[in-house]
Coordinates of C-alpha atoms in Angstrom, one line a residue:
X1273 CA 0.0 0.0 0.0
X1274 CA 1.3 3.5 -0.8
X1275 CA 2.3 5.7 2.0
X1276 CA 0.7 9.0 2.8
X1277 CA 4.0 10.7 2.1
X1278 CA 4.3 9.3 -1.5
X1279 CA 4.9 11.7 -4.3
X1280 CA 2.2 11.7 -6.9
X1281 CA 3.0 13.0 -10.5
X1282 CA 0.1 14.3 -12.5
X1283 CA -0.3 15.3 -16.1
X1284 CA -3.3 17.7 -16.3
X1285 CA -4.1 18.8 -19.8
X1286 CA -0.5 18.4 -20.9
X1287 CA 1.1 20.2 -17.9
X1288 CA 3.0 18.4 -15.2
X1289 CA 2.2 18.7 -11.5
X1290 CA 3.9 17.0 -8.5
X1291 CA 2.4 16.8 -5.0
X1292 CA 1.9 14.4 -2.1
X1293 CA -0.7 11.8 -1.7
X1294 CA -1.8 13.4 1.6
X1295 CA -2.4 16.8 -0.1
X1296 CA -4.6 15.2 -2.7
X1297 CA -6.7 13.0 -0.4
X1298 CA -7.4 15.1 2.7
X1299 CA -10.9 15.8 1.4
X1300 CA -12.9 12.6 1.8
X1301 CA -14.8 11.1 -1.1
X1302 CA -13.2 13.3 -3.7
X1303 CA -12.0 12.5 -7.2
X1304 CA -8.5 12.1 -6.0
X1305 CA -9.3 9.8 -3.1
X1306 CA -11.2 7.6 -5.5
X1307 CA -8.5 7.8 -8.1
X1308 CA -5.6 6.9 -5.8
X1309 CA -7.6 4.1 -4.0
X1310 CA -8.2 2.3 -7.3
X1311 CA -11.9 3.0 -7.5
X1312 CA -11.4 5.0 -10.7
X1313 CA -9.2 3.6 -13.5
X1314 CA -6.1 5.6 -14.3
X1315 CA -4.5 6.6 -17.6
X1316 CA -0.8 7.3 -17.5
X1317 CA 1.5 9.1 -19.9
X1318 CA 4.9 7.9 -21.2
X1319 CA 6.6 9.1 -18.0
X1320 CA 4.2 7.3 -15.7
X1321 CA 2.3 10.4 -14.6
X1322 CA -1.4 10.1 -14.1
X1323 CA -3.2 11.8 -17.0
X1324 CA -6.3 14.0 -16.3
X1325 CA -7.9 15.6 -19.3
X1326 CA -8.9 18.9 -17.6
X1327 CA -7.9 22.6 -17.7
X1328 CA -4.4 22.9 -16.2
X1329 CA -4.7 26.6 -15.5
X1330 CA -7.7 26.1 -13.2
X1331 CA -6.2 23.0 -11.7
X1332 CA -3.2 25.0 -10.5
X1333 CA -5.6 27.1 -8.3
X1334 CA -7.3 23.9 -7.0
X1335 CA -4.0 22.3 -6.1
X1336 CA -2.9 25.4 -4.3
X1337 CA -6.1 25.3 -2.2
X1338 CA -5.5 21.6 -1.4
X1339 CA -2.0 22.6 -0.2
X1340 CA -2.9 25.6 1.9
X1341 CA -6.6 25.3 2.5
X1342 CA -6.8 29.0 1.6
X1343 CA -8.5 30.8 -1.3
X1344 CA -7.6 34.1 -2.8
X1345 CA -10.5 34.9 -5.1
X1346 CA -9.0 37.9 -6.9
X1347 CA -8.5 37.6 -10.6
X1348 CA -10.2 34.2 -10.9
X1349 CA -13.3 33.1 -12.7
X1350 CA -15.5 32.0 -9.8
X1351 CA -18.0 30.1 -11.9
X1352 CA -15.3 28.3 -13.9
X1353 CA -13.4 27.4 -10.8
X1354 CA -16.5 26.2 -9.1
X1355 CA -17.3 23.9 -12.0
X1356 CA -13.9 22.3 -11.8
X1357 CA -14.0 22.1 -8.0
X1358 CA -17.4 20.3 -8.3
X1359 CA -15.8 17.9 -10.9
X1360 CA -13.0 17.0 -8.5
X1361 CA -15.4 16.8 -5.5
X1362 CA -13.5 19.4 -3.4
X1363 CA -16.5 20.2 -1.2
X1364 CA -14.7 22.8 1.1
X1365 CA -13.6 24.8 -2.0
X1366 CA -17.1 24.6 -3.5
X1367 CA -18.6 26.1 -0.3
X1368 CA -16.1 28.9 -0.3
X1369 CA -16.7 29.7 -4.0
X1370 CA -20.5 29.7 -3.4
X1371 CA -19.9 32.3 -0.8
X1372 CA -17.8 34.4 -3.2
X1373 CA -20.5 34.2 -5.8
X1374 CA -23.1 35.3 -3.2
X1375 CA -21.0 38.2 -2.1
X1376 CA -20.6 39.5 -5.7
X1377 CA -24.4 39.6 -6.0
X1378 CA -25.2 41.1 -2.6
X1379 CA -24.1 44.0 -0.4
X1380 CA -24.0 42.2 3.0
X1381 CA -20.4 43.3 3.7
X1382 CA -17.5 41.2 5.1
X1383 CA -18.8 37.7 5.8
X1384 CA -16.3 35.5 7.5
X1385 CA -18.0 32.2 6.8
X1386 CA -21.4 30.7 5.9
X1387 CA -23.2 27.5 6.6
X1388 CA -26.7 26.2 6.2
X1389 CA -27.9 24.3 9.3
X1390 CA -31.2 22.5 8.8
X1391 CA -33.7 22.6 11.6
X1392 CA -33.0 19.8 14.2
X1393 CA -35.4 17.1 15.2
X1394 CA -37.1 18.0 18.4
X1395 CA -35.6 16.0 21.3
X1396 CA -37.2 14.0 24.0
X1397 CA -38.3 15.8 27.2
X1398 CA -35.7 16.0 30.0
X1399 CA -36.3 13.9 33.1
X1400 CA -37.0 16.3 36.0
X1401 CA -34.3 16.6 38.6
X1402 CA -35.3 18.0 42.0
X1403 CA -31.9 18.1 43.7
X1404 CA -28.8 20.2 42.8
X1405 CA -26.0 18.0 41.6
X1406 CA -22.9 18.2 43.7
X1407 CA -22.4 20.3 46.9
X1408 CA -23.7 23.8 46.7
X1409 CA -22.5 26.6 49.0
X1410 CA -24.5 29.8 49.5
X1411 CA -22.6 32.5 51.3
X1412 CA -22.5 36.2 51.7
X1413 CA -20.3 39.0 52.9
X1414 CA -22.0 41.3 55.3
X1415 CA -19.3 43.7 56.6
X1416 CA -16.5 44.6 54.4
X1417 CA -18.8 45.0 51.4
X1418 CA -22.0 46.9 52.0
X1419 CA -25.1 46.8 49.9
X1420 CA -26.3 49.8 47.9
X1421 CA -29.4 50.6 45.9
X1422 CA -29.4 48.8 42.5
X1423 CA -28.4 51.1 39.7
X1424 CA -28.7 49.4 36.3
X1425 CA -26.7 50.1 33.2
X1426 CA -26.5 49.0 29.6
X1427 CA -23.6 46.7 30.4
X1428 CA -25.5 44.4 32.8
X1429 CA -29.0 43.9 31.3
X1430 CA -31.8 44.5 33.7
X1431 CA -33.7 41.7 35.3
X1432 CA -36.2 40.6 32.7
X1433 CA -37.2 37.2 34.1
X1434 CA -37.6 35.0 31.0
X1435 CA -35.7 37.5 28.8
X1436 CA -37.9 40.4 28.2
X1437 CA -41.1 40.8 26.1
X1438 CA -40.8 37.4 24.6
X1439 CA -40.2 35.8 28.0
X1440 CA -43.2 37.6 29.5
X1441 CA -45.4 36.4 26.7
X1442 CA -44.2 32.9 27.2
X1443 CA -44.9 33.1 30.9
X1444 CA -48.5 33.6 30.2
X1445 CA -48.7 30.3 28.4
X1446 CA -49.3 27.0 30.3
X1447 CA -46.0 25.5 31.6
X1448 CA -44.0 28.3 29.9
X1449 CA -44.2 26.6 26.5
X1450 CA -43.1 28.6 23.4
X1451 CA -45.6 29.3 20.6
X1452 CA -42.7 28.6 18.2
X1453 CA -40.4 26.0 19.7
X1454 CA -38.3 25.9 16.5
X1455 CA -37.3 29.6 16.7
X1456 CA -33.6 30.3 17.2
X1457 CA -33.2 32.5 20.3
X1458 CA -29.5 32.6 20.9
X1459 CA -26.3 31.7 19.0
X1460 CA -22.9 31.7 20.6
X1461 CA -19.5 30.4 19.4
X1462 CA -16.2 29.2 20.7
X1463 CA -13.3 28.0 18.5
X1464 CA -14.8 25.8 15.8
X1465 CA -18.1 25.1 17.7
X1466 CA -21.4 27.0 17.9
X1467 CA -24.3 26.5 20.3
X1468 CA -27.8 27.3 19.0
X1469 CA -30.5 27.8 21.6
X1470 CA -34.0 27.2 20.5
X1471 CA -36.9 28.0 22.8
X1472 CA -36.5 24.9 25.0
X1473 CA -33.4 23.0 23.9
X1474 CA -29.9 23.7 22.7
X1475 CA -28.0 22.1 19.8
X1476 CA -24.2 22.2 19.3
X1477 CA -22.5 22.1 15.9
X1478 CA -18.8 22.0 15.0
X1479 CA -17.2 22.8 11.7
X1480 CA -14.4 20.9 9.9
X1481 CA -12.6 22.1 6.9
X1482 CA -13.1 18.8 5.1
X1483 CA -16.8 18.2 5.9
X1484 CA -18.3 21.6 6.9
X1485 CA -20.8 22.0 9.8
X1486 CA -22.0 18.9 11.7
X1487 CA -24.6 18.6 14.4
X1488 CA -22.9 17.0 17.4
X1489 CA -25.1 17.3 20.5
X1490 CA -28.7 18.0 21.3
X1491 CA -30.0 18.6 24.8
X1492 CA -33.2 17.1 26.1
X1493 CA -36.4 19.2 25.9
X1494 CA -36.4 21.5 28.9
X1495 CA -39.3 22.6 30.9
X1496 CA -38.5 26.3 30.7
X1497 CA -37.5 28.7 28.0
X1498 CA -33.8 29.2 27.6
X1499 CA -32.5 32.7 28.6
X1500 CA -28.7 32.3 28.4
X1501 CA -26.2 30.0 26.8
X1502 CA -22.5 29.4 27.4
X1503 CA -20.1 27.2 25.4
X1504 CA -16.6 26.0 26.2
X1505 CA -15.1 24.1 23.2
X1506 CA -11.6 24.0 24.6
X1507 CA -11.6 22.3 28.0
X1508 CA -8.0 22.3 29.2
X1509 CA -7.0 19.4 31.5
X1510 CA -9.0 18.8 34.6
X1511 CA -11.2 15.8 35.4
X1512 CA -13.3 16.2 32.2
X1513 CA -10.4 15.5 29.9
X1514 CA -8.9 17.7 27.1
X1515 CA -11.3 16.3 24.5
X1516 CA -14.5 17.1 26.3
X1517 CA -16.6 20.2 25.6
X1518 CA -19.1 22.0 27.9
X1519 CA -22.3 23.8 27.2
X1520 CA -24.6 25.4 29.8
X1521 CA -28.0 27.0 29.7
X1522 CA -29.9 29.3 32.1
X1523 CA -33.6 29.4 32.5
X1524 CA -34.5 32.1 34.9
X1525 CA -32.5 31.1 38.0
X1526 CA -31.9 27.5 37.0
X1527 CA -28.6 26.6 35.3
X1528 CA -27.9 23.2 33.6
X1529 CA -24.4 22.1 32.6
X1530 CA -23.5 19.3 30.2
X1531 CA -20.2 17.7 29.2
X1532 CA -19.9 16.6 25.6
X1533 CA -17.6 13.8 24.6
X1534 CA -15.9 13.5 21.2
X1535 CA -18.5 11.0 20.0
X1536 CA -21.2 13.6 20.6
X1537 CA -22.7 11.9 23.7
X1538 CA -23.6 14.4 26.4
X1539 CA -23.6 13.9 30.2
X1540 CA -25.5 16.2 32.5
X1541 CA -23.0 17.5 35.0
X1542 CA -25.4 19.2 37.3
X1543 CA -28.3 21.5 37.8
X1544 CA -27.6 24.6 39.9
X1545 CA -29.5 27.6 41.1
X1546 CA -28.4 31.3 41.4
X1547 CA -31.6 32.0 43.4
X1548 CA -32.2 35.0 41.1
X1549 CA -32.5 35.2 37.3
X1550 CA -29.1 34.8 35.7
X1551 CA -28.3 37.8 33.5
X1552 CA -24.9 36.7 32.3
X1553 CA -23.6 33.1 31.8
X1554 CA -20.0 32.4 30.6
X1555 CA -16.9 30.4 31.1
X1556 CA -13.6 31.5 32.6
X1557 CA -11.3 28.7 31.7
X1558 CA -13.1 25.6 32.8
X1559 CA -15.1 27.4 35.4
X1560 CA -18.7 28.3 34.7
X1561 CA -19.8 31.7 35.9
X1562 CA -23.3 33.2 36.4
X1563 CA -24.0 36.7 37.5
X1564 CA -26.9 39.0 38.3
X1565 CA -27.1 42.7 38.7
X1566 CA -28.5 42.2 42.1
X1567 CA -25.0 41.2 43.4
X1568 CA -25.2 37.4 43.0
X1569 CA -22.2 35.5 41.6
X1570 CA -22.3 31.7 41.0
X1571 CA -19.2 29.7 40.2
X1572 CA -18.9 26.0 39.2
X1573 CA -15.4 24.7 39.7
X1574 CA -14.3 22.0 37.3
X1575 CA -11.9 20.4 39.7
X1576 CA -14.1 20.2 42.8
X1577 CA -17.4 20.1 40.9
X1578 CA -18.8 22.4 43.5
X1579 CA -21.3 25.2 42.8
X1580 CA -21.1 28.2 45.0
X1581 CA -23.2 31.3 45.2
X1582 CA -21.7 34.5 46.6
X1583 CA -23.3 37.8 47.5
X1584 CA -21.4 41.0 46.6
X1585 CA -22.3 44.6 45.9
X1586 CA -24.9 45.1 43.0
X1587 CA -23.0 44.5 39.8
X1588 CA -23.1 47.0 36.9
X1589 CA -20.4 45.5 34.6
X1590 CA -17.9 42.7 34.4
X1591 CA -15.0 41.4 32.3
X1592 CA -12.5 38.6 32.5
X1593 CA -8.7 38.5 32.3
X1594 CA -7.0 35.0 32.4
X1595 CA -8.5 33.3 35.4
X1596 CA -9.8 36.5 37.0
X1597 CA -13.4 37.7 37.1
X1598 CA -13.6 41.4 37.5
X1599 CA -16.8 43.1 38.7
X1600 CA -17.6 46.8 38.3
X1601 CA -20.0 47.5 41.1
X1602 CA -22.6 50.1 42.1
X1603 CA -20.5 51.5 45.0
X1604 CA -17.7 52.7 42.7
X1605 CA -15.4 49.7 43.4
X1606 CA -13.8 47.1 41.1
X1607 CA -13.5 43.7 42.7
X1608 CA -11.8 40.6 41.4
X1609 CA -12.2 36.8 42.0
X1610 CA -9.6 34.3 41.0
X1611 CA -12.1 31.6 40.0
X1612 CA -9.4 29.0 39.0
X1613 CA -7.8 29.0 42.5
X1614 CA -11.1 28.8 44.3
X1615 CA -11.9 26.9 46.6
X1616 CA -8.3 26.8 47.8
X1617 CA -8.7 30.5 48.6
X1618 CA -12.0 30.2 50.4
X1619 CA -12.5 31.8 53.8
X1620 CA -15.5 30.8 55.9
X1621 CA -17.2 29.3 52.8
X1622 CA -16.8 32.7 51.0
X1623 CA -15.2 33.3 47.7
X1624 CA -12.2 35.6 48.3
X1625 CA -13.4 38.8 46.8
X1626 CA -10.6 41.4 46.6
X1627 CA -11.1 45.1 46.0
X1628 CA -8.9 46.3 43.1
X1629 CA -10.0 49.9 42.8
X1630 CA -12.5 52.3 44.5
X1631 CA -13.7 55.5 42.9
X1632 CA -13.2 58.5 45.3
X1633 CA -16.6 59.8 44.5
X1634 CA -18.2 56.3 44.7
X1635 CA -19.7 56.6 41.3
X1636 CA -20.9 53.3 39.8
X1637 CA -18.6 51.5 37.4
X1638 CA -21.0 51.2 34.5
X1639 CA -18.5 49.7 31.9
X1640 CA -15.4 47.7 32.4
X1641 CA -12.8 46.4 29.8
X1642 CA -9.6 44.6 30.6
X1643 CA -6.6 43.8 28.5
X1644 CA -4.1 41.4 30.0
X1645 CA -0.7 41.9 28.3
X1646 CA 1.2 38.8 27.3
X1647 CA 3.5 37.2 30.0
X1648 CA 2.2 39.5 32.7
X1649 CA 0.0 39.1 35.7
X1650 CA -3.2 40.8 36.8
X1651 CA -1.0 43.5 38.4
X1652 CA 0.1 44.9 35.0
X1653 CA -3.2 44.6 33.2
X1654 CA -4.7 47.7 31.6
X1655 CA -8.1 48.6 33.0
X1656 CA -10.5 50.9 31.1
X1657 CA -13.5 51.9 33.1
X1658 CA -16.4 54.2 32.7
X1659 CA -18.0 55.9 35.7
X1660 CA -21.5 56.9 36.1
X1661 CA -21.4 60.7 36.5
X1662 CA -25.1 61.3 36.4

């Protein structure tokens, strides 16, 4: 059997080309994979090169795509190249050329990628779980950090229960059912994965250069409408393993977290409660975070598999830097929590919340943006804040 590093010589329309077997066959079920596996008969010239009676000029562009997986559409005939790509069965190139053709006929601007994802099959209903998975700690700080009246901002969305007008309309229906369960409500992405939240279930897709978008995981049908979604497609180490992914959804105050294996099977890690509607849901490394403008922070730690709620000052804004969660609060202070080191830094079952900055006028921190410079620690991060001067 020929090795993947074997050099293949081609004669395309009278012009010689040389490349590796691996370059020609990385796209499955293509003309070349069939040709080199013997499923298609070959015709060779006097030098032993495989003869292909096609346009050599267009083939040079196709071979360059197979080598680099990149397409530079300037000065090419898109329709002619698409015709040849379809002949050779180079599906990833055909998709890119279809996008180029669409862009020439529209004014949609700079599109990074496209894909057509058919509506999924509705999943079975999730079995109801009454207990919170894993130990859950609820704690508060009642001395060093005092409460202040809630002042909302456009950074932390206000408490809308089941996500605003749509949610309130759904609340009026029996059992919180959606009038259109197939409607897409939220899309979020991480690396080469996206999570699409429909009204009462979430579907995860991943994209591969050779095969395009593939549906990987579908959650069960949930009792409540989904308000928030978080996706972690690059779990680093820990007990879940490097190959596992995580997706979480929030429905009002309830949060459900799944681990997704490489074969697409999903395992429910746990069901947690923030005790108030979750207004932000995201990952910091492997740790799942939920926050509310009321001053609630929930953290799920991937090592201990503990969920812990913490009361802080009402939150107006937030950002992350490495393993740090930074909170811009109503009292003019910026606090940070190292969620990766918790619970090793717990004190009396509290998360260790450290004050990083306090505005002298105690104006609310309404916006927060952090840039952590390479090879530096939190101490040398650049902080950009906006204060409420009204």
